[in-house]
Short mmCIF file of C-alpha atoms in Angstrom, two decimals:
data_model
loop_
_atom_site.label_atom_id
_atom_site.label_comp_id
_atom_site.label_asym_id
_atom_site.label_seq_id
_atom_site.Cartn_x
_atom_site.Cartn_y
_atom_site.Cartn_z
CA MET A 18 -125.22 -115.81 -156.58
CA ILE A 19 -126.20 -113.25 -154.04
CA GLY A 20 -126.65 -109.50 -154.77
CA GLU A 21 -124.97 -106.62 -152.80
CA PRO A 22 -126.62 -105.75 -149.39
CA PRO A 23 -127.45 -102.13 -149.21
CA LYS A 24 -124.57 -100.14 -146.86
CA LEU A 25 -127.98 -99.03 -144.41
CA THR A 26 -130.81 -100.67 -143.22
CA LEU A 27 -132.97 -98.62 -141.35
CA ILE A 28 -136.05 -100.92 -139.37
CA LYS A 29 -139.12 -98.99 -138.67
CA GLY A 30 -142.07 -99.31 -135.36
CA THR A 31 -140.21 -101.49 -133.32
CA PRO A 32 -141.99 -102.10 -129.73
CA ARG A 33 -140.99 -99.49 -126.97
CA PRO A 34 -141.41 -99.71 -123.30
CA THR A 35 -144.10 -96.78 -121.31
CA ALA A 36 -142.40 -93.51 -120.13
CA ALA A 37 -144.06 -95.79 -117.09
CA GLN A 38 -141.78 -98.47 -116.88
CA ILE A 39 -139.10 -96.64 -117.48
CA ALA A 40 -139.45 -94.90 -115.26
CA ALA A 41 -139.22 -98.14 -112.86
CA PHE A 42 -136.25 -99.30 -113.44
CA GLN A 43 -134.35 -95.34 -112.53
CA GLY A 44 -131.51 -96.07 -109.81
CA VAL A 45 -132.27 -99.86 -109.13
CA GLU A 46 -129.78 -102.06 -108.91
CA THR A 47 -128.60 -104.73 -111.51
CA ALA A 48 -128.14 -107.68 -109.19
CA PHE A 49 -130.99 -106.80 -107.54
CA LEU A 50 -132.69 -107.47 -111.70
CA CYS A 51 -130.84 -110.24 -112.09
CA ASP A 52 -131.91 -112.31 -109.08
CA ALA A 53 -135.87 -111.03 -110.04
CA MET A 54 -135.09 -113.03 -113.77
CA GLY A 55 -133.71 -116.42 -111.76
CA GLY A 56 -130.20 -115.33 -111.60
CA LEU A 57 -129.60 -114.63 -115.44
CA GLY A 58 -129.75 -111.62 -117.96
CA ALA A 59 -125.99 -109.95 -116.99
CA MET A 60 -123.86 -109.35 -120.47
CA HIS A 61 -120.59 -111.27 -120.51
CA THR A 62 -118.33 -109.33 -117.54
CA SER A 63 -115.79 -108.63 -120.67
CA ILE A 64 -118.48 -105.53 -120.40
CA GLY A 65 -118.12 -102.97 -118.01
CA PRO A 66 -117.73 -99.47 -117.41
CA ILE A 67 -115.78 -97.89 -119.25
CA GLY A 68 -112.18 -97.26 -116.83
CA PHE A 69 -114.18 -99.44 -114.10
CA GLY A 70 -116.79 -96.59 -113.02
CA ARG A 71 -113.22 -94.37 -111.75
CA ASP A 72 -114.15 -90.77 -113.54
CA LEU A 73 -117.92 -91.24 -115.16
CA ASP A 74 -120.28 -92.10 -113.04
CA CYS A 75 -121.27 -95.69 -115.17
CA ARG A 76 -125.07 -96.02 -114.66
CA ALA A 77 -128.20 -95.81 -116.95
CA ALA A 78 -131.25 -97.26 -117.21
CA GLY A 79 -133.06 -96.39 -120.89
CA PRO A 80 -134.51 -98.64 -123.83
CA ALA A 81 -132.32 -100.44 -126.62
CA LEU A 82 -131.49 -99.36 -129.50
CA VAL A 83 -129.37 -101.50 -131.19
CA ALA A 84 -127.07 -100.47 -133.52
CA ASP A 85 -125.59 -104.04 -135.70
CA SER A 86 -122.50 -102.63 -137.78
CA GLY A 87 -120.30 -106.06 -137.53
CA PRO A 88 -116.71 -106.15 -137.00
CA GLY A 89 -114.81 -102.92 -137.71
CA ASP A 90 -117.42 -100.97 -139.23
CA ILE A 91 -119.53 -97.88 -136.84
CA ILE A 92 -122.18 -97.02 -139.84
CA ALA A 93 -124.82 -98.17 -137.84
CA THR A 94 -123.82 -95.93 -134.74
CA LEU A 95 -123.68 -92.57 -137.30
CA ALA A 96 -127.42 -93.69 -138.22
CA ALA A 97 -128.41 -93.98 -134.36
CA VAL A 98 -127.41 -90.49 -134.01
CA HIS A 99 -129.73 -89.52 -136.20
CA ARG A 100 -133.47 -91.73 -135.35
CA LEU A 101 -132.64 -92.47 -131.35
CA THR A 102 -135.36 -91.75 -129.20
CA PRO A 103 -133.77 -89.05 -125.75
CA GLY A 104 -133.25 -91.79 -123.24
CA ASP A 105 -132.55 -94.82 -125.45
CA ILE A 106 -129.32 -96.16 -124.56
CA LEU A 107 -127.19 -97.31 -127.74
CA VAL A 108 -126.06 -101.15 -127.92
CA HIS A 109 -123.13 -101.36 -130.52
CA ALA A 110 -122.80 -104.79 -131.21
CA ALA A 111 -119.58 -105.26 -132.60
CA HIS A 112 -119.85 -109.22 -132.62
CA GLY A 113 -117.27 -109.89 -130.80
CA HIS A 114 -114.19 -108.20 -132.83
CA GLN A 115 -111.24 -106.09 -131.00
CA GLY A 116 -109.34 -105.03 -133.54
CA CYS A 117 -110.20 -101.44 -133.09
CA ALA A 118 -112.58 -98.83 -131.11
CA THR A 119 -116.34 -98.54 -131.90
CA ILE A 120 -116.83 -94.79 -130.81
CA GLY A 121 -114.54 -92.19 -129.77
CA ASP A 122 -114.83 -88.62 -127.64
CA GLN A 123 -116.72 -86.76 -130.73
CA LEU A 124 -119.14 -89.08 -131.41
CA SER A 125 -120.26 -89.62 -127.70
CA GLY A 126 -120.63 -86.14 -127.56
CA MET A 127 -122.14 -86.43 -130.30
CA LEU A 128 -124.66 -89.83 -129.05
CA LYS A 129 -125.25 -87.48 -125.12
CA ASN A 130 -126.10 -84.48 -127.58
CA ALA A 131 -128.90 -86.38 -129.03
CA GLY A 132 -129.65 -87.30 -125.51
CA ALA A 133 -128.51 -91.20 -124.82
CA ALA A 134 -128.60 -91.70 -121.61
CA GLY A 135 -126.07 -94.08 -122.49
CA PHE A 136 -123.90 -96.42 -124.61
CA VAL A 137 -123.14 -99.79 -124.37
CA THR A 138 -120.81 -102.36 -127.10
CA ASP A 139 -119.18 -105.38 -127.82
CA GLY A 140 -116.32 -103.87 -128.47
CA PRO A 141 -113.75 -101.48 -127.63
CA MET A 142 -113.43 -97.82 -127.06
CA ARG A 143 -110.74 -94.59 -127.63
CA ASP A 144 -110.47 -91.10 -126.09
CA TYR A 145 -110.44 -91.48 -123.48
CA ALA A 146 -110.50 -88.34 -121.55
CA GLY A 147 -112.71 -87.29 -124.28
CA ILE A 148 -115.46 -89.81 -123.35
CA VAL A 149 -115.76 -89.15 -120.00
CA ALA A 150 -114.94 -85.62 -120.63
CA ALA A 151 -118.46 -86.00 -123.21
CA GLY A 152 -120.17 -87.18 -120.04
CA LEU A 153 -121.92 -90.53 -121.35
CA PRO A 154 -121.91 -93.59 -119.56
CA SER A 155 -120.43 -96.04 -121.48
CA TRP A 156 -119.55 -99.59 -121.31
CA CYS A 157 -116.91 -101.91 -123.50
CA THR A 158 -114.70 -104.23 -122.97
CA GLY A 159 -111.30 -102.27 -123.25
CA LEU A 160 -109.61 -99.27 -125.24
CA ASN A 161 -107.60 -99.44 -129.19
CA PRO A 162 -107.23 -96.46 -130.62
CA ASN A 163 -107.06 -97.66 -133.82
CA SER A 164 -110.65 -96.82 -135.92
CA PRO A 165 -113.18 -97.91 -137.72
CA PHE A 166 -114.68 -97.71 -141.48
CA THR A 167 -118.06 -96.98 -142.27
CA SER A 168 -118.60 -98.63 -145.73
CA GLY A 169 -121.58 -101.48 -143.79
CA PRO A 170 -123.90 -103.01 -144.75
CA GLY A 171 -124.86 -102.45 -141.08
CA THR A 172 -128.78 -102.31 -139.16
CA LEU A 173 -130.52 -100.25 -136.93
CA GLY A 174 -133.62 -101.18 -135.16
CA GLY A 175 -133.45 -104.34 -135.20
CA SER A 176 -131.54 -107.18 -132.80
CA ALA A 177 -128.11 -108.95 -131.79
CA VAL A 178 -125.85 -110.70 -129.54
CA VAL A 179 -124.26 -108.63 -127.90
CA GLY A 180 -122.02 -109.94 -124.40
CA GLY A 181 -123.46 -113.91 -124.50
CA CYS A 182 -127.36 -111.41 -124.37
CA GLN A 183 -129.83 -111.74 -126.79
CA ILE A 184 -131.04 -108.05 -126.94
CA ALA A 185 -133.68 -106.90 -129.35
CA THR A 186 -134.64 -103.26 -129.92
CA GLY A 187 -137.75 -102.31 -127.42
CA ASP A 188 -136.38 -104.59 -124.90
CA MET A 189 -134.40 -102.40 -121.36
CA ILE A 190 -131.08 -101.80 -120.35
CA VAL A 191 -130.12 -101.09 -116.72
CA ALA A 192 -126.41 -101.26 -116.03
CA ASP A 193 -124.18 -99.67 -113.24
CA ARG A 194 -120.37 -100.86 -111.90
CA ASN A 195 -121.55 -104.80 -111.87
CA GLY A 196 -122.12 -104.96 -115.17
CA VAL A 197 -125.60 -104.72 -118.20
CA VAL A 198 -128.26 -106.19 -117.98
CA VAL A 199 -130.90 -106.87 -120.44
CA ILE A 200 -134.92 -107.44 -119.89
CA PRO A 201 -137.04 -108.83 -122.36
CA PHE A 202 -139.14 -106.12 -123.54
CA ALA A 203 -141.82 -109.16 -122.84
CA GLN A 204 -141.03 -109.81 -119.52
CA ILE A 205 -140.60 -106.15 -118.38
CA ASP A 206 -143.68 -106.01 -116.43
CA LYS A 207 -142.83 -109.45 -114.83
CA VAL A 208 -139.71 -108.27 -113.50
CA LEU A 209 -141.15 -104.80 -112.12
CA ALA A 210 -143.48 -107.91 -110.45
CA ARG A 211 -140.06 -109.80 -108.99
CA LEU A 212 -138.42 -107.09 -107.76
CA LYS A 213 -140.82 -105.95 -104.74
CA ASP A 214 -139.65 -109.17 -103.26
CA VAL A 215 -136.06 -109.03 -104.54
CA ALA A 216 -135.76 -105.94 -102.35
CA ARG A 217 -137.82 -106.74 -99.53
CA LEU A 218 -135.32 -109.97 -98.80
CA GLU A 219 -132.60 -108.48 -99.20
CA ALA A 220 -133.46 -105.53 -97.18
CA GLU A 221 -133.91 -107.90 -94.54
CA LEU A 222 -131.31 -109.88 -95.17
CA GLU A 223 -129.15 -107.12 -95.01
CA ALA A 224 -130.57 -105.81 -91.23
CA LYS A 225 -129.37 -109.02 -90.51
CA VAL A 226 -125.98 -109.36 -91.25
CA LYS A 227 -125.44 -105.76 -90.10
CA ALA A 228 -126.58 -107.71 -86.82
CA GLY A 229 -124.53 -109.90 -86.66
CA PHE A 230 -125.69 -112.82 -88.34
CA ARG A 231 -123.47 -115.30 -89.91
CA ASP A 232 -125.36 -118.39 -90.61
CA PRO A 233 -125.33 -119.02 -94.23
CA LEU A 234 -126.18 -122.65 -94.22
CA ASP A 235 -128.26 -124.29 -91.68
CA LEU A 236 -125.21 -127.34 -91.25
CA ASP A 237 -126.71 -129.25 -88.32
CA ALA A 238 -130.74 -129.32 -91.25
CA MET A 239 -128.22 -130.58 -93.47
CA LEU A 240 -126.06 -133.46 -92.01
CA ALA A 241 -129.37 -134.41 -90.28
CA ASP A 242 -131.11 -134.64 -93.45
CA GLY A 243 -127.78 -136.61 -95.26
CA THR A 244 -127.61 -133.60 -97.99
CA ALA A 245 -124.56 -133.26 -96.36
CA VAL A 246 -121.79 -135.73 -94.86
CA GLU A 247 -119.02 -135.46 -93.45
CA ILE A 248 -115.75 -137.86 -93.41
CA GLY A 249 -111.97 -137.92 -91.93
#
């Protein structure tokens, strides 16, 4: 038989990207980052900008602060208001629970007041108009007016699986209208180095397409070497 866990656990001493690393991700498109990570890195498509970004400009880049409160609870997210560093993106791990909201307009406003750059969750939110008014860029699975609890147990500053991605406090989050991308802390410099080539290749292809290019495959060469066949 095990004992009852603490209602709230706060983890200290987690890594954090440098100011220069954080600055380097500002304004970078999520698609470029996924290309720089071999086509991966994005959370599940169920997590998107609140309201599809119609009324709130949902773009943010910053270090993750992971609040794992468990399904239907927000104790760790409440603690995050006290502990976040300005510029953090709070990641609320709801374990995919869709039965109630994670946060609403008032907590969204508190996070904004504390300096959060954004909010990401694999659960719903509520109080849409108030969230838009608060102005905190947010990504969630939708809307649900049911209320969460603050019973715990919760952990702030650790790691969790959110939207199919393993994410730890100190990883970089870059999010826009296309979705949410996680850059593991250990890969930050490698991804930044690859971004230069990704951006160059994308610019070259964009220029070709605008000039009329419409041949993404060399079908003649594929037919000649047998990687494509024509029947009928």
